[in-house]
XYZ file of N, CA, C and O in Angstrom:
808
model
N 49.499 65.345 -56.448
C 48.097 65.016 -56.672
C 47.673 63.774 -55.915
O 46.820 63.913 -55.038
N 48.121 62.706 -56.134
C 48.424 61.590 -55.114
C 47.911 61.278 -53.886
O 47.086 60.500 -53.408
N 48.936 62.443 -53.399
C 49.209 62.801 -51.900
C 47.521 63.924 -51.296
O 47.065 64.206 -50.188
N 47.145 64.205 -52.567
C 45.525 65.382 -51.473
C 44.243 63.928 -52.155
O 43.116 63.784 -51.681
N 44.809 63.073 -53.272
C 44.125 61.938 -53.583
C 43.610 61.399 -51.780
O 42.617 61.663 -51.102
N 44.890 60.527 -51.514
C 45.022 60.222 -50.761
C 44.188 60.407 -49.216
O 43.556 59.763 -48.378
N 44.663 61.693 -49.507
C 43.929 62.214 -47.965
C 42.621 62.199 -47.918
O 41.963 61.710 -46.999
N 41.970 62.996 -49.389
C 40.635 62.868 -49.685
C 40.053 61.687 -49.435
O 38.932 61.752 -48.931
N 40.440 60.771 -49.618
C 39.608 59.004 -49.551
C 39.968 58.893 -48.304
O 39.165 58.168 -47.718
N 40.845 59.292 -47.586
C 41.212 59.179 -45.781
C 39.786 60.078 -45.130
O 39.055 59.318 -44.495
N 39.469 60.992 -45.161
C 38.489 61.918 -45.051
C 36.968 61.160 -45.327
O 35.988 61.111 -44.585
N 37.164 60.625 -46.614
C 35.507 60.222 -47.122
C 35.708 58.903 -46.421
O 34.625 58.405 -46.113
N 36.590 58.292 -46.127
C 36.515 56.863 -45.432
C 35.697 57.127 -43.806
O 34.841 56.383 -43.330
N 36.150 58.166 -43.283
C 36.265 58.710 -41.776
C 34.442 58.735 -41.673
O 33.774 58.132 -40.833
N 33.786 59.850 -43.082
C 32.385 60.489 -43.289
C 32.088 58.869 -43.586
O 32.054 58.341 -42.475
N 31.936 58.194 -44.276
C 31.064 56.809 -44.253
C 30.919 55.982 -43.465
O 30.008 55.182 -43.249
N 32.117 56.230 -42.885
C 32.022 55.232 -41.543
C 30.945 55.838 -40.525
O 30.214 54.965 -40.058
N 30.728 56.912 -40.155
C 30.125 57.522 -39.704
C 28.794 57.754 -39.618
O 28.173 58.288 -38.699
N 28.240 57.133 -41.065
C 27.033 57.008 -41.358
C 26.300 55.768 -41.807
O 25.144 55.651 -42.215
N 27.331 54.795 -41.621
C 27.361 52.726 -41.647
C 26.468 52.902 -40.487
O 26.585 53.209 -39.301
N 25.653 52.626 -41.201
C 23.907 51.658 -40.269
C 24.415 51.150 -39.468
O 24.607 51.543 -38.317
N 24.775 49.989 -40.061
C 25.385 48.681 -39.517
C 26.522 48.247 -39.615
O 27.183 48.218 -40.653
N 27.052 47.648 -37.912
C 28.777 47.408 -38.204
C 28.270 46.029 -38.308
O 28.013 46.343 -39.470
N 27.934 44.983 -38.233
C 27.302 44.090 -39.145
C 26.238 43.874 -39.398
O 25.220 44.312 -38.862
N 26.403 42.865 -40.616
C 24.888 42.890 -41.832
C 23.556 42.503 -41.014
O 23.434 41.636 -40.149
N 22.634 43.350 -41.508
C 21.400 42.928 -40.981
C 20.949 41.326 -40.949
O 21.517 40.651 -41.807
N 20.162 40.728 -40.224
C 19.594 39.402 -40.390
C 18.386 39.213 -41.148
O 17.343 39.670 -40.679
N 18.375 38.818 -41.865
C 16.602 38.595 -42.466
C 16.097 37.526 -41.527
O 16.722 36.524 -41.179
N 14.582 37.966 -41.079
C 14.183 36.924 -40.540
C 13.781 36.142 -40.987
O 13.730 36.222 -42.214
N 13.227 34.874 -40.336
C 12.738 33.745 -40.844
C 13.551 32.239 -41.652
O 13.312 31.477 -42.589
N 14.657 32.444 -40.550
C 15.412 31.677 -40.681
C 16.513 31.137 -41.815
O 17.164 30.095 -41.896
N 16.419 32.345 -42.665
C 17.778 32.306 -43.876
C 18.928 32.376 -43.575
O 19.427 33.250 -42.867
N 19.498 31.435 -44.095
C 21.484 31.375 -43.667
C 21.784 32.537 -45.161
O 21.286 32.514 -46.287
N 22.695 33.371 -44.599
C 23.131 34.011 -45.663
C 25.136 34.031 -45.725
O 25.953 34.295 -44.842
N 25.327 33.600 -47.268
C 26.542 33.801 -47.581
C 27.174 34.786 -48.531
O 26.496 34.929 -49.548
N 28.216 35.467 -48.498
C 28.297 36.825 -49.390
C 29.637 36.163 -50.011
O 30.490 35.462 -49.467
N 29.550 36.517 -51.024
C 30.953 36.170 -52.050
C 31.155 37.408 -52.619
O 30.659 37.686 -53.710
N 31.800 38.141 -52.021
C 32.103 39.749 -52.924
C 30.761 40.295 -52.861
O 30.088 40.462 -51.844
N 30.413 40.581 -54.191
C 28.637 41.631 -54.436
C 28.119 40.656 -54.566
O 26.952 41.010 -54.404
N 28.078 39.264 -54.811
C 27.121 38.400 -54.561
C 26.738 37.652 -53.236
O 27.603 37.139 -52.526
N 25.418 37.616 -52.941
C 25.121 37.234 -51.369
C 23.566 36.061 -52.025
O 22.682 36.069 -52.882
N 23.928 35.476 -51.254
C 22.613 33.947 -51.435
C 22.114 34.072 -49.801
O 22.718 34.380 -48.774
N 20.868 33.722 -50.055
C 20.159 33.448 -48.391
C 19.470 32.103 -48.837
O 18.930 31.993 -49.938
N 19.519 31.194 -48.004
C 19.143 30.146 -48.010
C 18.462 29.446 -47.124
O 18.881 29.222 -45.989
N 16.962 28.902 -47.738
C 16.529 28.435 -46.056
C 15.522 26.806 -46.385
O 14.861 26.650 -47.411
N 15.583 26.220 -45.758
C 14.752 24.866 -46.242
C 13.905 24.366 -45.275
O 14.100 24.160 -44.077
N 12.652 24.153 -46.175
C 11.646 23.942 -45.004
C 11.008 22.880 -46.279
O 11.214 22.850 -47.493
N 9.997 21.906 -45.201
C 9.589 20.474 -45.757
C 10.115 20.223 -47.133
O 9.796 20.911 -48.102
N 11.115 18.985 -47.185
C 10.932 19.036 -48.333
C 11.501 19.689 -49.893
O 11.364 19.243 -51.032
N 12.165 20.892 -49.396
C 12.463 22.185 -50.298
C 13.802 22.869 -50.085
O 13.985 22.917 -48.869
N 14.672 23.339 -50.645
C 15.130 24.407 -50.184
C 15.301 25.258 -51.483
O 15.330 24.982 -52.682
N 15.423 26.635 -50.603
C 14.925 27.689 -51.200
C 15.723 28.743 -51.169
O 15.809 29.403 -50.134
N 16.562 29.130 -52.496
C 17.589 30.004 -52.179
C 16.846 31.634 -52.793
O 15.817 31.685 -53.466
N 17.472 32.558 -52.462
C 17.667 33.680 -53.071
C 19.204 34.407 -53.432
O 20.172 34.456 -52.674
N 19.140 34.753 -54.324
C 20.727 35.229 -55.097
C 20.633 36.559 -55.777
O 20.083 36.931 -56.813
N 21.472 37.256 -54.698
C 21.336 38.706 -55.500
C 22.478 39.599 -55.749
O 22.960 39.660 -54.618
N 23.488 40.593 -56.768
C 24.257 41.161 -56.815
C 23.805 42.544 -56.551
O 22.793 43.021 -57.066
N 24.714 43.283 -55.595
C 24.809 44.660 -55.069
C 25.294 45.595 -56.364
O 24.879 46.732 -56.589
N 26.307 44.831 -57.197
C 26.742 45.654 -58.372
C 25.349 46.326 -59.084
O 24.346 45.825 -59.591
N 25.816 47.737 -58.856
C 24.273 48.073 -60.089
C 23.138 48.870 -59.742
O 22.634 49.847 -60.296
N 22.755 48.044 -58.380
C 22.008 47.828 -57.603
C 21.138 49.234 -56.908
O 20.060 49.070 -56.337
N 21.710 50.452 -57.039
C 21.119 51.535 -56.279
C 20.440 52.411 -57.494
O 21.174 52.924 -58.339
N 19.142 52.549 -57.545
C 18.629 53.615 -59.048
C 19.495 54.709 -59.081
O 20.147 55.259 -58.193
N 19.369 54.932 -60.352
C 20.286 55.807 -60.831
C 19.926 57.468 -60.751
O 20.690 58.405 -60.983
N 18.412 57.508 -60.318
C 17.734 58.848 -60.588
C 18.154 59.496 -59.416
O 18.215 60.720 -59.532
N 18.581 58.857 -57.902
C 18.783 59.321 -56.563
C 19.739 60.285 -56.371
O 19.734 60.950 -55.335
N 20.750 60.487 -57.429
C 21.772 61.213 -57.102
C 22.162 62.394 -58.602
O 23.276 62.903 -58.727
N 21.269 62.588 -59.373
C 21.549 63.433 -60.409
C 21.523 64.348 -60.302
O 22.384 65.028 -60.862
N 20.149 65.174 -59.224
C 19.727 66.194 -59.288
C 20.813 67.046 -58.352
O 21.462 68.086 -58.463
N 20.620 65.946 -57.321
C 21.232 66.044 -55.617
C 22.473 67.295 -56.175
O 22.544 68.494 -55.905
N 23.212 66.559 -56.903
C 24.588 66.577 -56.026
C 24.953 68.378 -56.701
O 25.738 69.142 -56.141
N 24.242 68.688 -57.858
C 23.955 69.934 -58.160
C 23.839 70.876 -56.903
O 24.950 71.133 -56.440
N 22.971 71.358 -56.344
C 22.251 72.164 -55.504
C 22.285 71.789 -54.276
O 21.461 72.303 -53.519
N 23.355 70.678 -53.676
C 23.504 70.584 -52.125
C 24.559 70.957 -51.928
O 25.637 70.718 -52.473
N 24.047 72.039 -50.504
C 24.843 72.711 -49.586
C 25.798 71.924 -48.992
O 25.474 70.780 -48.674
N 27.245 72.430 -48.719
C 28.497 71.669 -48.146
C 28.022 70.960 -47.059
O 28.758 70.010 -46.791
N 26.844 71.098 -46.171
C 26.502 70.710 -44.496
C 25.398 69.799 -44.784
O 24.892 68.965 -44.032
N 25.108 70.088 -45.980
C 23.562 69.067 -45.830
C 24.005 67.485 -45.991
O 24.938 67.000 -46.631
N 22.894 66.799 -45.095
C 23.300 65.468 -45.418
C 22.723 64.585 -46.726
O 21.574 64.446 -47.144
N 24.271 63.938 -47.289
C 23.567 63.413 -48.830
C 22.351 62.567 -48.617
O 22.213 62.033 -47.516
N 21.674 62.431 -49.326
C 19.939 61.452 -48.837
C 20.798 60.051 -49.047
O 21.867 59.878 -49.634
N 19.813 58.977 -48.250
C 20.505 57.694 -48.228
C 20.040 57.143 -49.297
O 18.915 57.098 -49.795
N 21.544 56.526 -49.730
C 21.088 55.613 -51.386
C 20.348 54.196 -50.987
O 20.604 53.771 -49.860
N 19.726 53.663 -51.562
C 19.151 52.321 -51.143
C 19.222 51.097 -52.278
O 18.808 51.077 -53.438
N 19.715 50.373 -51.709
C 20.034 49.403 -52.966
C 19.114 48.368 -53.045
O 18.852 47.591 -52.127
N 18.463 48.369 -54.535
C 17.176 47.909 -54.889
C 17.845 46.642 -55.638
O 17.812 46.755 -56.863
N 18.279 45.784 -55.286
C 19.164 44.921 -56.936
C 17.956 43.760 -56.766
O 17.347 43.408 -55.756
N 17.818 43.142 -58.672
C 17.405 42.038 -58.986
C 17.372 40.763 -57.939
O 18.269 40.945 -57.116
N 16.904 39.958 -57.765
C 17.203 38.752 -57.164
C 16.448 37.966 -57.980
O 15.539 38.096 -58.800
N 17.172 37.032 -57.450
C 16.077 35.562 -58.425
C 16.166 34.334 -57.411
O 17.178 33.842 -56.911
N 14.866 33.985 -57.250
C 14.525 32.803 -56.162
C 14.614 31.408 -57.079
O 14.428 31.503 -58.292
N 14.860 30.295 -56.559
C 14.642 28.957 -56.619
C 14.827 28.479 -55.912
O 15.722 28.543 -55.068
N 13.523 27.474 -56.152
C 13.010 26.436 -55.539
C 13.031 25.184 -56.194
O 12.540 24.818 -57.262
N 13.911 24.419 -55.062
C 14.284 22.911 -55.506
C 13.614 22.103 -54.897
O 13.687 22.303 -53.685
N 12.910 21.173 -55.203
C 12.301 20.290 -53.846
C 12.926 19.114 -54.141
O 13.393 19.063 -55.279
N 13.127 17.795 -53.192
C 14.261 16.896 -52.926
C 13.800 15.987 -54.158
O 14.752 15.536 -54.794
N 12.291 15.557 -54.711
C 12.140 14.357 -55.560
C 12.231 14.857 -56.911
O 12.096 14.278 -57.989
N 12.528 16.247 -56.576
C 12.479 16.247 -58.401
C 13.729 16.509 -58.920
O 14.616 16.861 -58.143
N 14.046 16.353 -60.590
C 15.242 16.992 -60.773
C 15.181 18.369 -61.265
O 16.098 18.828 -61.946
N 14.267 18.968 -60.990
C 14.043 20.370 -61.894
C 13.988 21.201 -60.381
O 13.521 20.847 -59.299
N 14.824 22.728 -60.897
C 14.510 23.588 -60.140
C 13.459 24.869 -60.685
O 13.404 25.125 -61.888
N 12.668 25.611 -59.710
C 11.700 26.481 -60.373
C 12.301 27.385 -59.814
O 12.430 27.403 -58.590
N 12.883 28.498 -60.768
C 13.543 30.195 -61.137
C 13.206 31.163 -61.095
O 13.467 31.736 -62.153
N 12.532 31.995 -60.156
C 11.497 32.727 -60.526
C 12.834 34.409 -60.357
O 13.511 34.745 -59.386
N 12.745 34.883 -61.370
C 13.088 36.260 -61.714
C 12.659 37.564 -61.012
O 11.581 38.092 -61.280
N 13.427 38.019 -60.205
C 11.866 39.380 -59.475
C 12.698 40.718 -59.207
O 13.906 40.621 -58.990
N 12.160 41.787 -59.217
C 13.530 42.646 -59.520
C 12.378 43.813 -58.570
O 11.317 43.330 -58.174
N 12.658 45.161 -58.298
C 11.345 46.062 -57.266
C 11.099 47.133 -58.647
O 11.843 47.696 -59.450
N 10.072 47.079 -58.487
C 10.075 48.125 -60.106
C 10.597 49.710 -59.154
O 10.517 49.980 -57.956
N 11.107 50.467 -60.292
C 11.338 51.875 -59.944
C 10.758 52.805 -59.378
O 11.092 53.508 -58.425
N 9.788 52.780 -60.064
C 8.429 53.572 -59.570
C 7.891 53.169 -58.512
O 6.858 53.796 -58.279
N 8.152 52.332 -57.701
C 6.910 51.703 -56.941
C 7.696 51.693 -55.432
O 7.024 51.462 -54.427
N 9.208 51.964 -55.325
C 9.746 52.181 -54.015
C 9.417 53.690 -53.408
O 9.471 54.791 -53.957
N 9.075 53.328 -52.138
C 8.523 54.929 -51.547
C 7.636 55.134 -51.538
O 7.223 56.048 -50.825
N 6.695 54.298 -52.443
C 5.131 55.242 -52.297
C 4.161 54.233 -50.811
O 3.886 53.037 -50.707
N 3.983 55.029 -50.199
C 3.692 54.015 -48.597
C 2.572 54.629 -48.610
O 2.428 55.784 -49.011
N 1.293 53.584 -47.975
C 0.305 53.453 -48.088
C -1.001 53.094 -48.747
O -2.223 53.206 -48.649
N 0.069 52.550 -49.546
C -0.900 51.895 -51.082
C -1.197 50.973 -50.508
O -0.616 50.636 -49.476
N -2.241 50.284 -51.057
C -3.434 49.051 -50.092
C -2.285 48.141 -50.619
O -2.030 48.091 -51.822
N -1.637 47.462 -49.741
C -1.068 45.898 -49.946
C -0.441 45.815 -51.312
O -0.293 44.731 -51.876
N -0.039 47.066 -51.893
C 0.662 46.468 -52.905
C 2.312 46.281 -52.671
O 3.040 46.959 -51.946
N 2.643 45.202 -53.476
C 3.939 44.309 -53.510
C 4.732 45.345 -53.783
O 4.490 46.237 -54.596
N 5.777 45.224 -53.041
C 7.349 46.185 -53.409
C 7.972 45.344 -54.079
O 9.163 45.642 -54.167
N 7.657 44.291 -54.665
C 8.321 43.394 -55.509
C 7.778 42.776 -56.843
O 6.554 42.841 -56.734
N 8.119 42.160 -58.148
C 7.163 42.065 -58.668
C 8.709 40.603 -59.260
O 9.937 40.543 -59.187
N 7.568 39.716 -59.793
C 7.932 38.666 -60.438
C 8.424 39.050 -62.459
O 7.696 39.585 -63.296
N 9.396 38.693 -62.586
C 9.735 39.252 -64.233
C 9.251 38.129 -64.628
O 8.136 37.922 -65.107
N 10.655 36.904 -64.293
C 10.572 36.043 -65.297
C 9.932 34.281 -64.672
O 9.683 34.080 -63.483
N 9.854 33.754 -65.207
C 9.592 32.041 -64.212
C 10.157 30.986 -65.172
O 9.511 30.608 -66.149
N 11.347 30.530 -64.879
C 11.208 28.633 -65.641
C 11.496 28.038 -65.012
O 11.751 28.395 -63.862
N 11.638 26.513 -65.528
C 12.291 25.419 -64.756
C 13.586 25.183 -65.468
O 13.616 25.423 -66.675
N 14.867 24.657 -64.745
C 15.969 24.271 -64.625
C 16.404 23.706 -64.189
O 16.159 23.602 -62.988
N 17.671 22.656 -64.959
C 17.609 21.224 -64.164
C 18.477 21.484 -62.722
O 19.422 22.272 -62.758
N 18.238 21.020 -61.869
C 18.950 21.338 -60.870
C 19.988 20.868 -60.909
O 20.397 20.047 -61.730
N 20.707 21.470 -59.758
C 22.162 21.802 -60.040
C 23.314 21.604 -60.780
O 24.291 20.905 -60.507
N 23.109 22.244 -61.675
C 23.407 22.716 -63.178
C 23.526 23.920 -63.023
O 22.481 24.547 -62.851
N 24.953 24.742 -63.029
C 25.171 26.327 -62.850
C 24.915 26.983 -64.100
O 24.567 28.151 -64.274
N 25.163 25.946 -65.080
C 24.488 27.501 -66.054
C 23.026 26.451 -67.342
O 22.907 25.405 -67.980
N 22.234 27.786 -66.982
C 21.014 27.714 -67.470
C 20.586 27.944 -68.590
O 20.426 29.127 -68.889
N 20.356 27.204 -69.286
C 19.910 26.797 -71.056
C 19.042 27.990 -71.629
O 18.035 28.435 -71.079
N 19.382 28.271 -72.373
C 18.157 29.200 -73.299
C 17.394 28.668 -73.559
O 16.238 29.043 -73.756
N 17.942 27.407 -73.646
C 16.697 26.603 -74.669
C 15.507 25.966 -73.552
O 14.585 25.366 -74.105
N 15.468 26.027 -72.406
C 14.397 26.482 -71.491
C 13.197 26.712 -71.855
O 13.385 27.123 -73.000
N 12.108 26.736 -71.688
C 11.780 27.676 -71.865
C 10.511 28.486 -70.782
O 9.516 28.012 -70.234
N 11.068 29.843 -70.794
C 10.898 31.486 -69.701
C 9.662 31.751 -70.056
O 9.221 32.114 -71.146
N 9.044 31.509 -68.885
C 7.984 33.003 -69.172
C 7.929 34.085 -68.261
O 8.033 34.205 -67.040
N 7.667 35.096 -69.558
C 7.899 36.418 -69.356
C 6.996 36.795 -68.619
O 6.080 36.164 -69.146
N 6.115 37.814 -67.079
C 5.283 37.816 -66.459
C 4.658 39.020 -67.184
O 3.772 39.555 -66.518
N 4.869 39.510 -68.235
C 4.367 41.081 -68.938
C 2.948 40.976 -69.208
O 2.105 41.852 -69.017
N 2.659 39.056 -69.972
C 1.441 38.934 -70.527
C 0.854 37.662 -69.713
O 0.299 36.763 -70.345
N 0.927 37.623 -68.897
C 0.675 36.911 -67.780
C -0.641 36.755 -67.557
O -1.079 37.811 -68.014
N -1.766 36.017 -67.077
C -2.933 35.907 -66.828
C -2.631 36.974 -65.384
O -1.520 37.180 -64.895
N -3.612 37.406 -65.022
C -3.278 38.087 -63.246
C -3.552 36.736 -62.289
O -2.810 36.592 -61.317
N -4.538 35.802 -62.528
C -4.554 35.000 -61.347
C -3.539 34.156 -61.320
O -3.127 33.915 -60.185
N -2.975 33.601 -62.232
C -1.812 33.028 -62.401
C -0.941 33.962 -61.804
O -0.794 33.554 -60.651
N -0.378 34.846 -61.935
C 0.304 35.635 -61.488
C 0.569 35.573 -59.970
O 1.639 35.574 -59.361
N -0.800 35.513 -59.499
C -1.297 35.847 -58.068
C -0.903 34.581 -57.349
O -0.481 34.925 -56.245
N -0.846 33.091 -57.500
C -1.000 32.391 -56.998
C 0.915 31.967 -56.840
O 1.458 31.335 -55.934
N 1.642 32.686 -58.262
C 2.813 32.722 -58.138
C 3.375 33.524 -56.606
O 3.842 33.037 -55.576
N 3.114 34.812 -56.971
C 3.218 35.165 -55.461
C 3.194 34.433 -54.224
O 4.136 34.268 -53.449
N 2.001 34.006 -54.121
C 1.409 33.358 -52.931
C 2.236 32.331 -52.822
O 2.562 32.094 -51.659
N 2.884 31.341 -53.984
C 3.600 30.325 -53.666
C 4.901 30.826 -53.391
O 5.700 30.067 -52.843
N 5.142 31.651 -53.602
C 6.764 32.654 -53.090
C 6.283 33.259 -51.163
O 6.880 32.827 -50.177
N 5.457 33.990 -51.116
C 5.132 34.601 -49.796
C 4.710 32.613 -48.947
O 5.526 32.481 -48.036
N 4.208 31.896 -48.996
C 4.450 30.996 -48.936
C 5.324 30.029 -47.969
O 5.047 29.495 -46.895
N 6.843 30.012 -49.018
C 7.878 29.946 -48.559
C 8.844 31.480 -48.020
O 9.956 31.953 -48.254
N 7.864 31.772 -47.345
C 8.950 32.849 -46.840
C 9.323 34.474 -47.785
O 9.518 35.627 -47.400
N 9.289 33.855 -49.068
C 9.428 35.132 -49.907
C 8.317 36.608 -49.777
O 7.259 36.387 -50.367
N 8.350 37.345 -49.439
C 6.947 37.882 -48.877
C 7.322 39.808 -49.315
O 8.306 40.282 -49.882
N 6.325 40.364 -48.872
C 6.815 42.033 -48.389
C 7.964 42.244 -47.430
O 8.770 43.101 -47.792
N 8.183 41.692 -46.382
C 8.789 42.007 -45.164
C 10.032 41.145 -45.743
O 11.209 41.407 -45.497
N 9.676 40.303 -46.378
C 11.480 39.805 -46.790
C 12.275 40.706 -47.764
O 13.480 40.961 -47.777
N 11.207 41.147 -48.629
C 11.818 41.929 -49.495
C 12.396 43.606 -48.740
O 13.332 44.395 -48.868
N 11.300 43.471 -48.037
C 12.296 44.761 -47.351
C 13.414 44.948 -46.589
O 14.102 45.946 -46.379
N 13.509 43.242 -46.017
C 14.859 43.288 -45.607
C 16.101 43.267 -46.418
O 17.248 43.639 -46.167
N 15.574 42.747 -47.421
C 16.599 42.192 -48.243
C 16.932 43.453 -48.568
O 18.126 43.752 -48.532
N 16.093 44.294 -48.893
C 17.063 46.349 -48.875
C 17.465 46.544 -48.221
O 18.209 47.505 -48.420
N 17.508 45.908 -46.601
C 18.001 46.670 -46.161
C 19.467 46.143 -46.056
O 20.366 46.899 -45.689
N 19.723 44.703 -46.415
C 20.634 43.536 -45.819
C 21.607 44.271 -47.443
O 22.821 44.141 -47.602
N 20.905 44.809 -48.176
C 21.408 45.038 -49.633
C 22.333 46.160 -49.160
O 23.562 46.123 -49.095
N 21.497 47.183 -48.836
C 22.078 47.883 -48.867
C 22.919 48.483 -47.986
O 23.611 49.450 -48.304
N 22.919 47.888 -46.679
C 24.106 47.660 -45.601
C 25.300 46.876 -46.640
O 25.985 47.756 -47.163
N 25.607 45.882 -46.952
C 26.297 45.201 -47.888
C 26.944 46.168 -48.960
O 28.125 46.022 -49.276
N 26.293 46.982 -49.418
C 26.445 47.771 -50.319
C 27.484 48.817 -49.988
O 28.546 48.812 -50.611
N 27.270 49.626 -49.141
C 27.779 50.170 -48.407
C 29.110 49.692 -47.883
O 30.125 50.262 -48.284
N 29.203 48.629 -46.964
C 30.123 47.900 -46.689
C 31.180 47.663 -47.308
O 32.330 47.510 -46.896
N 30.562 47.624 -48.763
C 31.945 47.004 -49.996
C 32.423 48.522 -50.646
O 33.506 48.576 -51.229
N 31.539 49.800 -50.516
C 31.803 50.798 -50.619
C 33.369 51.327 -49.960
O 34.457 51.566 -50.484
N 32.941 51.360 -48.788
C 33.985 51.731 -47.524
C 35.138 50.782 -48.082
O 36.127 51.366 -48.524
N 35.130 49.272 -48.118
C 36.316 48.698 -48.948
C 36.824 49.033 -49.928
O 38.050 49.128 -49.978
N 36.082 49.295 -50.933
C 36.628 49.865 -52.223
C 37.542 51.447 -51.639
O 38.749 51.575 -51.844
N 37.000 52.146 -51.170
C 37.885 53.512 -51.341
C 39.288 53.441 -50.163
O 40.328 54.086 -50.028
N 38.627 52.262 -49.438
C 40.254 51.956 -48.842
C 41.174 51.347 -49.748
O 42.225 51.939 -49.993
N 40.871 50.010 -50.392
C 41.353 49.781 -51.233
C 41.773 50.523 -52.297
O 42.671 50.124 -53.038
N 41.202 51.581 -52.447
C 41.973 52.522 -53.810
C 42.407 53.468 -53.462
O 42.548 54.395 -54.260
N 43.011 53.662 -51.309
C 43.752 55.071 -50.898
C 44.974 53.696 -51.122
O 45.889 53.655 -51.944
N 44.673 52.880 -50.301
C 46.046 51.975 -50.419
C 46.815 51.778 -51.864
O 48.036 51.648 -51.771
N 46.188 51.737 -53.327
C 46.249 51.925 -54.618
C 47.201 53.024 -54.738
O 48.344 52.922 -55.182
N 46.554 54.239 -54.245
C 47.192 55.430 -54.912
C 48.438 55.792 -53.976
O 49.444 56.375 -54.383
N 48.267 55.446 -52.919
C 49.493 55.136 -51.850
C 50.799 54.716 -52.029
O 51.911 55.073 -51.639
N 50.156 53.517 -53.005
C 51.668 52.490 -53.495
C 52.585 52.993 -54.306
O 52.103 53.476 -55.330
N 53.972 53.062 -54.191
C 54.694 54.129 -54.592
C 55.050 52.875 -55.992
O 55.787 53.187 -56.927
């Protein structure tokens, strides 16, 4: 069993490679340094005054509805549709005189990837917002979050604007799918090598 294990993940290693976008990770523009630690990847970029990270995990990360129907009713030749990895991120913004950092929570709602041509609406949406003392890795409950559900809209709006702003925008967020989900992928192809080499080991 092992041994057709084996081969099988030799085979699906051969088919993914084959269909890797990218033999390396996309760049987001606009000048973000990006570092990957496993499924976690930070982009980081500082302008007057500020710097401004984003932090996002790939774990999770691809909706779950993309592949239920699929894998039922596709033909041996057809090609599987490409998964796209949508994961949470959360921005902060530190600026140098203060000691507080601002957190803002933003995740792409479900519904709202794919539909193209909608007047200017955001592929991204803001959840949560607080402040946190800076650099301080873990963040207090006792905080306190607001939730963007009951949000005024202009408030809302100007949040945005101070995110698109610094760089946070439509076009970042779409890279960041795409930088996601190249990444995603990437650690894919590792994992099933890593688990022919697994089942390999005598």
């Amino acid at each position: 069993g092992d041994k057709a294990f084996a081969q099988f993940l030799t085979d699906e290693i051969k088919e993914e490679r084959k269909i890797q976008k990218h033999k390396s990770l996309p760049k987001v523009s606009g000048g973000w340094e990006l570092e990957v630690h496993g499924t976690e990847a930070k982009l980081v970029r500082k302008v007057a005054g500020e710097k401004i990270t984003v932090t996002f995990n790939i774990n999770n990360s691809i909706p779950p509805s993309a592949d239920e129907e699929t894998q039922e009713e596709q033909k041996p030749d057809e090609q599987e549709p490409d998964l796209t990895s949508t994961p949470n991120f959360v921005v902060e913004v530190i600026k140098d005189d203060t000691k507080q950092t601002l957190v803002l929570d933003c995740h792409y709602p479900e519904d709202e990837v794919g539909h193209e041509g909608e007047e200017e609406s955001d592929i991204f949406t803001i959840r949560e917002v607080s402040f946190q003392p800076t650099g301080e890795s873990d963040w207090k409950d006792t905080n306190y979050t607001l939730n963007t559900d009951s949000l005024d809209w202009a408030l809302y709006d100007h949040l945005m604007d101070f995110l698109a702003d610094r760089g946070v925008d439509n076009t970042f967020a779409d890279e960041l799918i795409e930088l996601s989900t190249a990444l995603e992928h990437q650690e894919y192809i590792k994992f099933l090598e890593d688990l022919k080499t697994f089942v390999k080991c005598q």
